[in-house]
């Protein structure tokens, strides 16, 4: 976040701490529990949230060199993102044009993509170079059988794609500034292209994908659920909220913020004392963790609304001289709090929701980012506020 914004957020946090207050949403928000368990709702979300709009894919440092690629499934669409020999990042449906096998798996570096099934070969720009059997496929127009292109973008050190093929006449580059709104300035100021990937972990909790996001959107639960892990380091139920279109930001103070209080304005550095959680609509969180970046992305299961896949990646500063043990400790804390405290409780909540005993839940005014997230979902689904 820019310097003036950092100071303004820091000042507001100190004021809230003195008054024992926090930023508030305009009103409480009631959400139907069916939003977490209903199959029709899940199908609508897949179409409107995961196929029709830009999806955040992580930091561009995941693809530092030509030929670097990531292949994964985005809500039922196998996607391939690759940095071309010209340095440009492109995205494709990871579906061979012969009989549909994925041409790449996981992540890595390639000079070309060779389909594992019958060996058709594609270049880094998705062009079909050859079919391996010249007679069987004699006369096949190679130019018409390249990988299906998806629109994508690399912006402010972030990667995006849309998991729906590029339409005729549509630009191949997504306009992500329009989507990011005001948080784009924060990302530009953080210089995210200087944070290489440190680790990637994936889990499959038995929760709806929205639970995985919800759990990061308020600091209200920290003194309760996390009292044995991270609670001693945070000021509970205190945050500064900002909305940016369908995205939002919540800044939460660590108790160490007290060390800044007595300093004159020009010496105040809040960044090492304030965790900023960016909710990137619909399914991702980019968390400024004081000296590094943590990213969570949640993907709904293809069929079952009560299951999802969650990825946590940690990016550490390129310039840091801290040993790996320091970053390993950070990774371990994130895994212990989220995967051993938040998600297991979420699994019990999912069961409660599916029991049919309660019809709705209520989000408080002290949970403004949670309220914003769910109103954004409702508006993106065309369900009204
Ligand atoms: S499916 Fe790819 S070469 Fe046959
Ligand atoms: Fe939590």
Tab-separated table of C-alpha atoms and ligand atoms in Angstrom:
chain	number	residue	atom	x	y	z
A	1	UNK	CA	0.000	0.000	0.000
A	2	UNK	CA	1.227	3.508	-0.724
A	3	UNK	CA	2.865	5.567	2.027
A	4	UNK	CA	-0.039	7.985	2.603
A	5	UNK	CA	-2.527	5.106	2.703
A	6	UNK	CA	-0.276	3.144	5.094
A	7	UNK	CA	-0.188	6.118	7.484
A	8	UNK	CA	-3.940	6.710	7.231
A	9	UNK	CA	-4.750	3.033	7.919
A	10	UNK	CA	-2.260	2.935	10.823
A	11	UNK	CA	-3.755	6.059	12.411
A	12	UNK	CA	-7.268	4.645	12.137
A	13	UNK	CA	-6.177	1.390	13.734
A	14	UNK	CA	-4.594	3.174	16.706
A	15	UNK	CA	-7.779	5.221	17.153
A	16	UNK	CA	-9.897	2.060	17.062
A	17	UNK	CA	-7.626	0.378	19.609
A	18	UNK	CA	-7.954	3.329	22.007
A	19	UNK	CA	-11.740	3.353	21.688
A	20	UNK	CA	-12.032	-0.476	21.531
A	21	UNK	CA	-13.914	-0.139	18.237
A	22	UNK	CA	-13.550	-1.476	14.706
A	23	UNK	CA	-14.747	-0.537	11.188
A	24	UNK	CA	-18.379	-1.484	10.718
A	25	UNK	CA	-20.529	-2.624	7.804
A	26	UNK	CA	-23.660	-0.573	7.178
A	27	UNK	CA	-25.903	-3.380	8.400
A	28	UNK	CA	-25.870	-7.003	9.513
A	29	UNK	CA	-26.166	-9.518	6.675
A	30	UNK	CA	-28.232	-12.680	6.679
A	31	UNK	CA	-27.086	-15.490	4.401
A	32	UNK	CA	-29.023	-18.635	3.494
A	33	UNK	CA	-27.071	-21.735	4.522
A	34	UNK	CA	-28.169	-23.200	1.157
A	35	UNK	CA	-25.490	-20.939	-0.372
A	36	UNK	CA	-22.982	-23.470	1.050
A	37	UNK	CA	-24.775	-26.700	0.264
A	38	UNK	CA	-27.189	-26.389	-2.670
A	39	UNK	CA	-26.215	-27.999	-6.004
A	40	UNK	CA	-28.102	-25.507	-8.186
A	41	UNK	CA	-26.397	-22.652	-6.399
A	42	UNK	CA	-23.000	-24.346	-6.940
A	43	UNK	CA	-23.716	-24.706	-10.682
A	44	UNK	CA	-24.678	-21.023	-10.930
A	45	UNK	CA	-21.491	-20.017	-9.097
A	46	UNK	CA	-19.342	-22.133	-11.404
A	47	UNK	CA	-20.813	-20.393	-14.445
A	48	UNK	CA	-21.035	-16.808	-13.212
A	49	UNK	CA	-18.127	-16.593	-10.759
A	50	UNK	CA	-15.547	-19.049	-12.080
A	51	UNK	CA	-16.061	-18.995	-15.852
A	52	UNK	CA	-17.244	-15.514	-16.727
A	53	UNK	CA	-14.656	-13.361	-14.964
A	54	UNK	CA	-10.902	-12.992	-14.507
A	55	UNK	CA	-9.449	-15.424	-11.977
A	56	UNK	CA	-6.372	-14.600	-9.939
A	57	UNK	CA	-3.707	-17.273	-10.524
A	58	UNK	CA	-0.944	-16.121	-8.145
A	59	UNK	CA	2.116	-13.929	-8.506
A	60	UNK	CA	3.859	-13.598	-11.859
A	61	UNK	CA	7.057	-14.829	-10.167
A	62	UNK	CA	5.531	-18.310	-10.557
A	63	UNK	CA	6.542	-17.986	-14.228
A	64	UNK	CA	9.893	-16.169	-14.173
A	65	UNK	CA	11.467	-17.571	-17.409
A	66	UNK	CA	10.312	-18.372	-20.953
A	67	UNK	CA	8.859	-21.886	-20.989
A	68	UNK	CA	7.768	-21.797	-17.312
A	69	UNK	CA	4.220	-23.111	-17.008
A	70	UNK	CA	1.444	-23.951	-14.544
A	71	UNK	CA	-1.311	-26.451	-15.324
A	72	UNK	CA	-4.306	-26.779	-13.037
A	73	UNK	CA	-8.078	-27.171	-13.025
A	74	UNK	CA	-10.126	-24.047	-12.452
A	75	UNK	CA	-13.601	-25.175	-11.409
A	76	UNK	CA	-13.773	-27.915	-14.030
A	77	UNK	CA	-11.673	-26.204	-16.738
A	78	UNK	CA	-8.166	-27.632	-17.248
A	79	UNK	CA	-5.993	-24.563	-17.834
A	80	UNK	CA	-2.384	-24.050	-18.871
A	81	UNK	CA	-0.555	-20.787	-18.307
A	82	UNK	CA	2.876	-20.351	-19.874
A	83	UNK	CA	5.490	-17.666	-20.450
A	84	UNK	CA	6.318	-17.671	-24.172
A	85	UNK	CA	9.718	-17.285	-25.812
A	86	UNK	CA	8.760	-13.627	-26.367
A	87	UNK	CA	8.309	-13.176	-22.582
A	88	UNK	CA	4.530	-12.851	-22.831
A	89	UNK	CA	2.259	-14.906	-20.567
A	90	UNK	CA	-0.541	-16.753	-22.385
A	91	UNK	CA	-3.284	-19.085	-21.199
A	92	UNK	CA	-4.915	-22.064	-22.910
A	93	UNK	CA	-7.425	-24.812	-22.275
A	94	UNK	CA	-5.132	-27.714	-21.352
A	95	UNK	CA	-6.899	-30.017	-23.823
A	96	UNK	CA	-5.127	-31.682	-26.757
A	97	UNK	CA	-6.908	-31.038	-30.049
A	98	UNK	CA	-6.545	-34.701	-31.079
A	99	UNK	CA	-8.576	-36.497	-28.418
A	100	UNK	CA	-8.472	-34.221	-25.441
A	101	UNK	CA	-5.623	-35.351	-23.174
A	102	UNK	CA	-3.985	-32.649	-21.035
A	103	UNK	CA	-0.733	-31.613	-22.713
A	104	UNK	CA	0.968	-30.531	-19.451
A	105	UNK	CA	0.811	-31.515	-15.782
A	106	UNK	CA	1.603	-29.555	-12.625
A	107	UNK	CA	4.269	-26.945	-13.150
A	108	UNK	CA	7.725	-26.790	-14.674
A	109	UNK	CA	9.634	-25.547	-17.686
A	110	UNK	CA	9.150	-26.786	-21.258
A	111	UNK	CA	10.433	-25.918	-24.718
A	112	UNK	CA	7.237	-27.336	-26.238
A	113	UNK	CA	4.222	-29.311	-24.979
A	114	UNK	CA	4.153	-32.921	-26.141
A	115	UNK	CA	0.840	-34.649	-25.538
A	116	UNK	CA	1.443	-37.835	-23.488
A	117	UNK	CA	-1.233	-39.796	-25.410
A	118	UNK	CA	-0.052	-39.817	-29.075
A	119	UNK	CA	2.688	-37.231	-29.073
A	120	UNK	CA	1.148	-34.243	-30.835
A	121	UNK	CA	3.389	-31.246	-30.160
A	122	UNK	CA	2.451	-27.624	-29.447
A	123	UNK	CA	4.765	-24.629	-29.133
A	124	UNK	CA	4.714	-22.181	-26.209
A	125	UNK	CA	2.219	-19.984	-28.078
A	126	UNK	CA	-0.180	-22.962	-28.362
A	127	UNK	CA	0.451	-23.594	-32.066
A	128	UNK	CA	0.231	-27.228	-33.216
A	129	UNK	CA	3.654	-28.072	-34.639
A	130	UNK	CA	3.025	-31.650	-35.717
A	131	UNK	CA	0.760	-34.706	-35.397
A	132	UNK	CA	3.305	-37.632	-35.332
A	133	UNK	CA	1.354	-39.607	-38.029
A	134	UNK	CA	1.521	-37.682	-41.287
A	135	UNK	CA	-0.602	-40.217	-43.230
A	136	UNK	CA	-3.372	-40.688	-40.675
A	137	UNK	CA	-3.760	-36.944	-40.370
A	138	UNK	CA	-2.765	-35.960	-43.918
A	139	UNK	CA	-4.437	-32.711	-44.915
A	140	UNK	CA	-5.260	-31.676	-41.312
A	141	UNK	CA	-4.885	-27.904	-41.077
A	142	UNK	CA	-2.361	-27.466	-38.234
A	143	UNK	CA	-3.178	-23.749	-37.968
A	144	UNK	CA	-6.777	-24.612	-37.046
A	145	UNK	CA	-5.802	-27.104	-34.332
A	146	UNK	CA	-3.771	-25.094	-31.867
A	147	UNK	CA	-4.610	-25.107	-28.162
A	148	UNK	CA	-7.768	-23.125	-27.391
A	149	UNK	CA	-6.736	-19.704	-26.136
A	150	UNK	CA	-8.067	-18.216	-22.898
A	151	UNK	CA	-7.802	-14.485	-22.215
A	152	UNK	CA	-5.161	-13.633	-19.615
A	153	UNK	CA	-3.112	-10.823	-18.095
A	154	UNK	CA	0.066	-10.131	-16.144
A	155	UNK	CA	-0.339	-6.901	-14.202
A	156	UNK	CA	1.292	-5.385	-11.062
A	157	UNK	CA	3.139	-8.711	-10.652
A	158	UNK	CA	-0.141	-10.701	-10.629
A	159	UNK	CA	-1.399	-13.357	-13.057
A	160	UNK	CA	-4.999	-13.653	-14.239
A	161	UNK	CA	-6.917	-15.746	-16.715
A	162	UNK	CA	-10.527	-16.332	-17.603
A	163	UNK	CA	-11.550	-20.000	-17.707
A	164	UNK	CA	-13.717	-19.459	-20.765
A	165	UNK	CA	-12.284	-19.423	-24.302
A	166	UNK	CA	-11.395	-16.211	-26.031
A	167	UNK	CA	-14.310	-15.074	-28.189
A	168	UNK	CA	-13.948	-13.811	-31.776
A	169	UNK	CA	-12.984	-10.114	-31.824
A	170	UNK	CA	-12.215	-10.155	-28.092
A	171	UNK	CA	-8.800	-8.824	-26.940
A	172	UNK	CA	-6.521	-11.600	-25.607
A	173	UNK	CA	-5.437	-9.377	-22.691
A	174	UNK	CA	-7.873	-8.975	-19.809
A	175	UNK	CA	-8.458	-5.478	-18.455
A	176	UNK	CA	-7.650	-6.324	-14.839
A	177	UNK	CA	-7.235	-2.757	-13.583
A	178	UNK	CA	-10.958	-2.306	-14.140
A	179	UNK	CA	-11.551	-5.435	-12.057
A	180	UNK	CA	-9.047	-4.659	-9.265
A	181	UNK	CA	-10.223	-1.107	-8.619
A	182	UNK	CA	-8.430	0.767	-5.856
A	183	UNK	CA	-6.401	-2.223	-4.576
A	184	UNK	CA	-4.337	-2.112	-7.805
A	185	UNK	CA	-2.385	0.814	-6.302
A	186	UNK	CA	-1.570	-1.209	-3.187
A	187	UNK	CA	-0.171	-4.022	-5.317
A	188	UNK	CA	1.920	-1.682	-7.445
A	189	UNK	CA	3.409	-0.210	-4.225
A	190	UNK	CA	4.226	-3.652	-2.791
A	191	UNK	CA	6.443	-4.466	-5.832
A	192	UNK	CA	5.118	-8.008	-5.986
A	193	UNK	CA	7.476	-8.960	-8.801
A	194	UNK	CA	10.264	-9.055	-6.197
A	195	UNK	CA	8.679	-11.944	-4.244
A	196	UNK	CA	9.602	-15.382	-5.666
A	197	UNK	CA	7.566	-18.464	-4.817
A	198	UNK	CA	8.786	-20.222	-1.658
A	199	UNK	CA	6.236	-23.015	-1.118
A	200	UNK	CA	2.949	-24.428	-2.375
A	201	UNK	CA	0.582	-26.669	-0.393
A	202	UNK	CA	-2.762	-28.130	-1.451
A	203	UNK	CA	-5.527	-29.673	0.647
A	204	UNK	CA	-9.043	-30.974	-0.021
A	205	UNK	CA	-11.153	-30.056	3.011
A	206	UNK	CA	-14.778	-31.181	3.204
A	207	UNK	CA	-16.127	-27.632	3.110
A	208	UNK	CA	-17.784	-25.421	0.537
A	209	UNK	CA	-15.160	-23.238	-1.169
A	210	UNK	CA	-16.665	-20.082	0.384
A	211	UNK	CA	-15.884	-21.328	3.914
A	212	UNK	CA	-12.218	-21.398	2.946
A	213	UNK	CA	-12.419	-17.701	2.028
A	214	UNK	CA	-14.774	-16.643	4.865
A	215	UNK	CA	-12.362	-17.727	7.547
A	216	UNK	CA	-9.871	-15.005	6.537
A	217	UNK	CA	-12.377	-12.175	6.283
A	218	UNK	CA	-12.692	-11.181	9.927
A	219	UNK	CA	-10.382	-10.889	12.938
A	220	UNK	CA	-13.339	-11.358	15.292
A	221	UNK	CA	-12.622	-15.080	15.735
A	222	UNK	CA	-8.888	-14.770	16.391
A	223	UNK	CA	-9.006	-14.401	20.226
A	224	UNK	CA	-11.419	-17.342	20.416
A	225	UNK	CA	-10.575	-20.036	17.875
A	226	UNK	CA	-6.855	-19.228	17.700
A	227	UNK	CA	-6.221	-18.471	21.365
A	228	UNK	CA	-3.508	-21.125	21.556
A	229	UNK	CA	-1.749	-20.210	18.286
A	230	UNK	CA	-1.777	-16.684	16.836
A	231	UNK	CA	-4.147	-14.810	19.193
A	232	UNK	CA	-1.419	-13.437	21.530
A	233	UNK	CA	0.094	-11.539	18.611
A	234	UNK	CA	-3.091	-9.860	17.337
A	235	UNK	CA	-5.423	-7.122	18.526
A	236	UNK	CA	-8.730	-9.027	18.299
A	237	UNK	CA	-11.928	-7.736	16.656
A	238	UNK	CA	-10.185	-4.635	15.330
A	239	UNK	CA	-9.731	-3.784	11.666
A	240	UNK	CA	-9.860	-1.157	8.959
A	241	UNK	CA	-11.903	-2.067	5.897
A	242	UNK	CA	-11.849	-0.751	2.322
A	243	UNK	CA	-13.916	-1.943	-0.606
A	244	UNK	CA	-12.669	-1.980	-4.213
A	245	UNK	CA	-15.507	-3.047	-6.493
A	246	UNK	CA	-16.194	-6.713	-5.763
A	247	UNK	CA	-12.825	-6.993	-3.973
A	248	UNK	CA	-12.045	-5.785	-0.487
A	249	UNK	CA	-9.239	-5.198	1.991
A	250	UNK	CA	-9.107	-5.686	5.740
A	251	UNK	CA	-6.121	-4.426	7.719
A	252	UNK	CA	-5.642	-6.052	11.111
A	253	UNK	CA	-3.108	-4.829	13.717
A	254	UNK	CA	-0.589	-6.979	15.507
A	255	UNK	CA	0.062	-6.041	19.123
A	256	UNK	CA	3.555	-4.877	18.059
A	257	UNK	CA	1.864	-1.828	16.467
A	258	UNK	CA	2.244	-0.196	19.904
A	259	UNK	CA	5.936	0.322	19.136
A	260	UNK	CA	4.969	2.770	16.379
A	261	UNK	CA	2.650	4.896	18.478
A	262	UNK	CA	5.224	7.235	20.044
A	263	UNK	CA	7.134	7.871	16.804
A	264	UNK	CA	6.810	11.061	14.770
A	265	UNK	CA	4.744	10.614	11.591
A	266	UNK	CA	7.718	10.514	9.198
A	267	UNK	CA	9.317	7.652	11.143
A	268	UNK	CA	6.161	5.570	11.446
A	269	UNK	CA	6.332	2.277	9.524
A	270	UNK	CA	3.093	0.355	9.895
A	271	UNK	CA	3.771	-2.300	7.241
A	272	UNK	CA	5.682	-4.635	9.640
A	273	UNK	CA	2.822	-4.452	12.185
A	274	UNK	CA	-0.361	-4.622	10.104
A	275	UNK	CA	-1.559	-7.722	8.264
A	276	UNK	CA	-3.551	-6.686	5.187
A	277	UNK	CA	-5.946	-9.228	3.744
A	278	UNK	CA	-6.955	-8.607	0.141
A	279	UNK	CA	-10.017	-10.549	-0.907
A	280	UNK	CA	-9.723	-10.945	-4.679
A	281	UNK	CA	-13.088	-11.830	-6.070
A	282	UNK	CA	-14.246	-14.498	-6.184
A	283	UNK	CA	-11.968	-17.182	-4.768
A	284	UNK	CA	-8.625	-15.781	-3.664
A	285	UNK	CA	-6.865	-13.977	-0.842
A	286	UNK	CA	-3.573	-12.190	-1.073
A	287	UNK	CA	-2.302	-11.565	2.453
A	288	UNK	CA	0.421	-9.089	3.236
A	289	UNK	CA	2.139	-10.926	6.123
A	290	UNK	CA	4.400	-8.113	7.401
A	291	UNK	CA	7.487	-9.209	5.431
A	292	UNK	CA	6.151	-11.712	2.891
A	293	UNK	CA	3.097	-12.616	0.843
A	294	UNK	CA	0.738	-15.510	1.442
A	295	UNK	CA	-1.895	-16.442	-1.139
A	296	UNK	CA	-4.888	-18.720	-0.685
A	297	UNK	CA	-7.110	-19.857	-3.551
A	298	UNK	CA	-10.184	-22.048	-3.175
A	299	UNK	CA	-11.789	-24.052	-5.968
A	300	UNK	CA	-15.181	-25.724	-5.780
A	301	UNK	CA	-15.350	-29.454	-6.409
A	302	UNK	CA	-16.787	-30.275	-9.845
A	303	UNK	CA	-19.828	-32.073	-8.444
A	304	UNK	CA	-20.067	-31.742	-4.691
A	305	UNK	CA	-20.834	-28.325	-3.091
A	306	UNK	CA	-19.468	-29.568	0.243
A	307	UNK	CA	-15.943	-30.151	-1.068
A	308	UNK	CA	-13.227	-27.921	-2.418
A	309	UNK	CA	-9.536	-27.762	-3.157
A	310	UNK	CA	-7.472	-25.091	-1.432
A	311	UNK	CA	-3.995	-23.959	-2.379
A	312	UNK	CA	-1.711	-21.983	-0.091
A	313	UNK	CA	1.400	-20.428	-1.577
A	314	UNK	CA	4.070	-18.420	0.203
A	315	UNK	CA	6.253	-15.888	-1.596
A	316	UNK	CA	9.335	-14.563	0.195
A	317	UNK	CA	11.264	-11.383	-0.630
A	318	UNK	CA	14.064	-11.938	-3.162
A	319	UNK	CA	16.356	-9.603	-1.215
A	320	UNK	CA	15.942	-11.312	2.171
A	321	UNK	CA	18.913	-12.944	3.893
A	322	UNK	CA	16.729	-14.822	6.408
A	323	UNK	CA	17.430	-18.579	6.484
A	324	UNK	CA	14.946	-21.113	5.107
A	325	UNK	CA	14.096	-22.142	8.680
A	326	UNK	CA	12.465	-18.719	9.186
A	327	UNK	CA	10.167	-19.175	6.148
A	328	UNK	CA	9.503	-22.771	7.116
A	329	UNK	CA	8.297	-21.511	10.502
A	330	UNK	CA	5.918	-19.095	8.786
A	331	UNK	CA	4.598	-21.878	6.571
A	332	UNK	CA	4.113	-24.110	9.588
A	333	UNK	CA	2.170	-21.427	11.515
A	334	UNK	CA	-0.133	-20.864	8.513
A	335	UNK	CA	-0.748	-24.598	8.153
A	336	UNK	CA	-1.358	-25.099	11.878
A	337	UNK	CA	-3.815	-22.219	12.287
A	338	UNK	CA	-5.776	-22.594	9.071
A	339	UNK	CA	-5.599	-26.274	8.232
A	340	UNK	CA	-5.708	-27.516	11.831
A	341	UNK	CA	-8.042	-24.919	13.400
A	342	UNK	CA	-10.154	-23.042	10.808
A	343	UNK	CA	-10.837	-25.814	8.281
A	344	UNK	CA	-11.662	-28.607	10.771
A	345	UNK	CA	-14.192	-26.285	12.435
A	346	UNK	CA	-15.510	-25.397	8.953
A	347	UNK	CA	-16.085	-29.111	8.312
A	348	UNK	CA	-18.291	-29.274	11.417
A	349	UNK	CA	-20.136	-26.121	10.251
A	350	UNK	CA	-20.683	-27.660	6.803
A	351	UNK	CA	-22.288	-30.694	8.466
A	352	UNK	CA	-24.478	-28.382	10.565
A	353	UNK	CA	-25.597	-26.503	7.448
A	354	UNK	CA	-26.426	-29.717	5.617
A	355	UNK	CA	-28.490	-30.956	8.581
A	356	UNK	CA	-31.324	-28.588	7.637
A	357	UNK	CA	-31.781	-27.416	11.253
A	358	UNK	CA	-31.000	-23.738	10.536
A	359	UNK	CA	-31.923	-21.789	7.426
A	360	UNK	CA	-29.634	-18.830	7.724
A	361	UNK	CA	-26.566	-17.391	9.425
A	362	UNK	CA	-25.905	-13.786	10.343
A	363	UNK	CA	-22.735	-11.726	9.742
A	364	UNK	CA	-22.237	-8.826	12.164
A	365	UNK	CA	-21.475	-5.178	11.378
A	366	UNK	CA	-18.043	-5.834	12.940
A	367	UNK	CA	-17.363	-8.273	10.042
A	368	UNK	CA	-17.438	-5.755	7.146
A	369	UNK	CA	-15.254	-7.707	4.700
A	370	UNK	CA	-17.364	-10.842	5.213
A	371	UNK	CA	-20.519	-8.817	4.541
A	372	UNK	CA	-18.891	-7.229	1.478
A	373	UNK	CA	-17.787	-10.628	0.099
A	374	UNK	CA	-21.232	-12.151	0.334
A	375	UNK	CA	-23.027	-9.094	-1.037
A	376	UNK	CA	-20.518	-9.098	-3.937
A	377	UNK	CA	-21.326	-12.758	-4.603
A	378	UNK	CA	-25.047	-12.058	-4.586
A	379	UNK	CA	-24.690	-9.172	-6.991
A	380	UNK	CA	-22.347	-11.117	-9.339
A	381	UNK	CA	-24.874	-13.961	-9.384
A	382	UNK	CA	-27.675	-11.523	-10.184
A	383	UNK	CA	-29.465	-12.359	-6.929
A	384	UNK	CA	-29.791	-8.768	-5.652
A	385	UNK	CA	-28.150	-7.433	-2.475
B	1	LIG	S1	-4.860	-36.931	-27.343
B	1	LIG	FE1	-3.141	-35.712	-27.631
B	1	LIG	S2	-2.024	-36.710	-29.156
B	1	LIG	FE2	-3.799	-37.893	-28.968
B	2	LIG	FE1	-8.787	-18.231	11.399
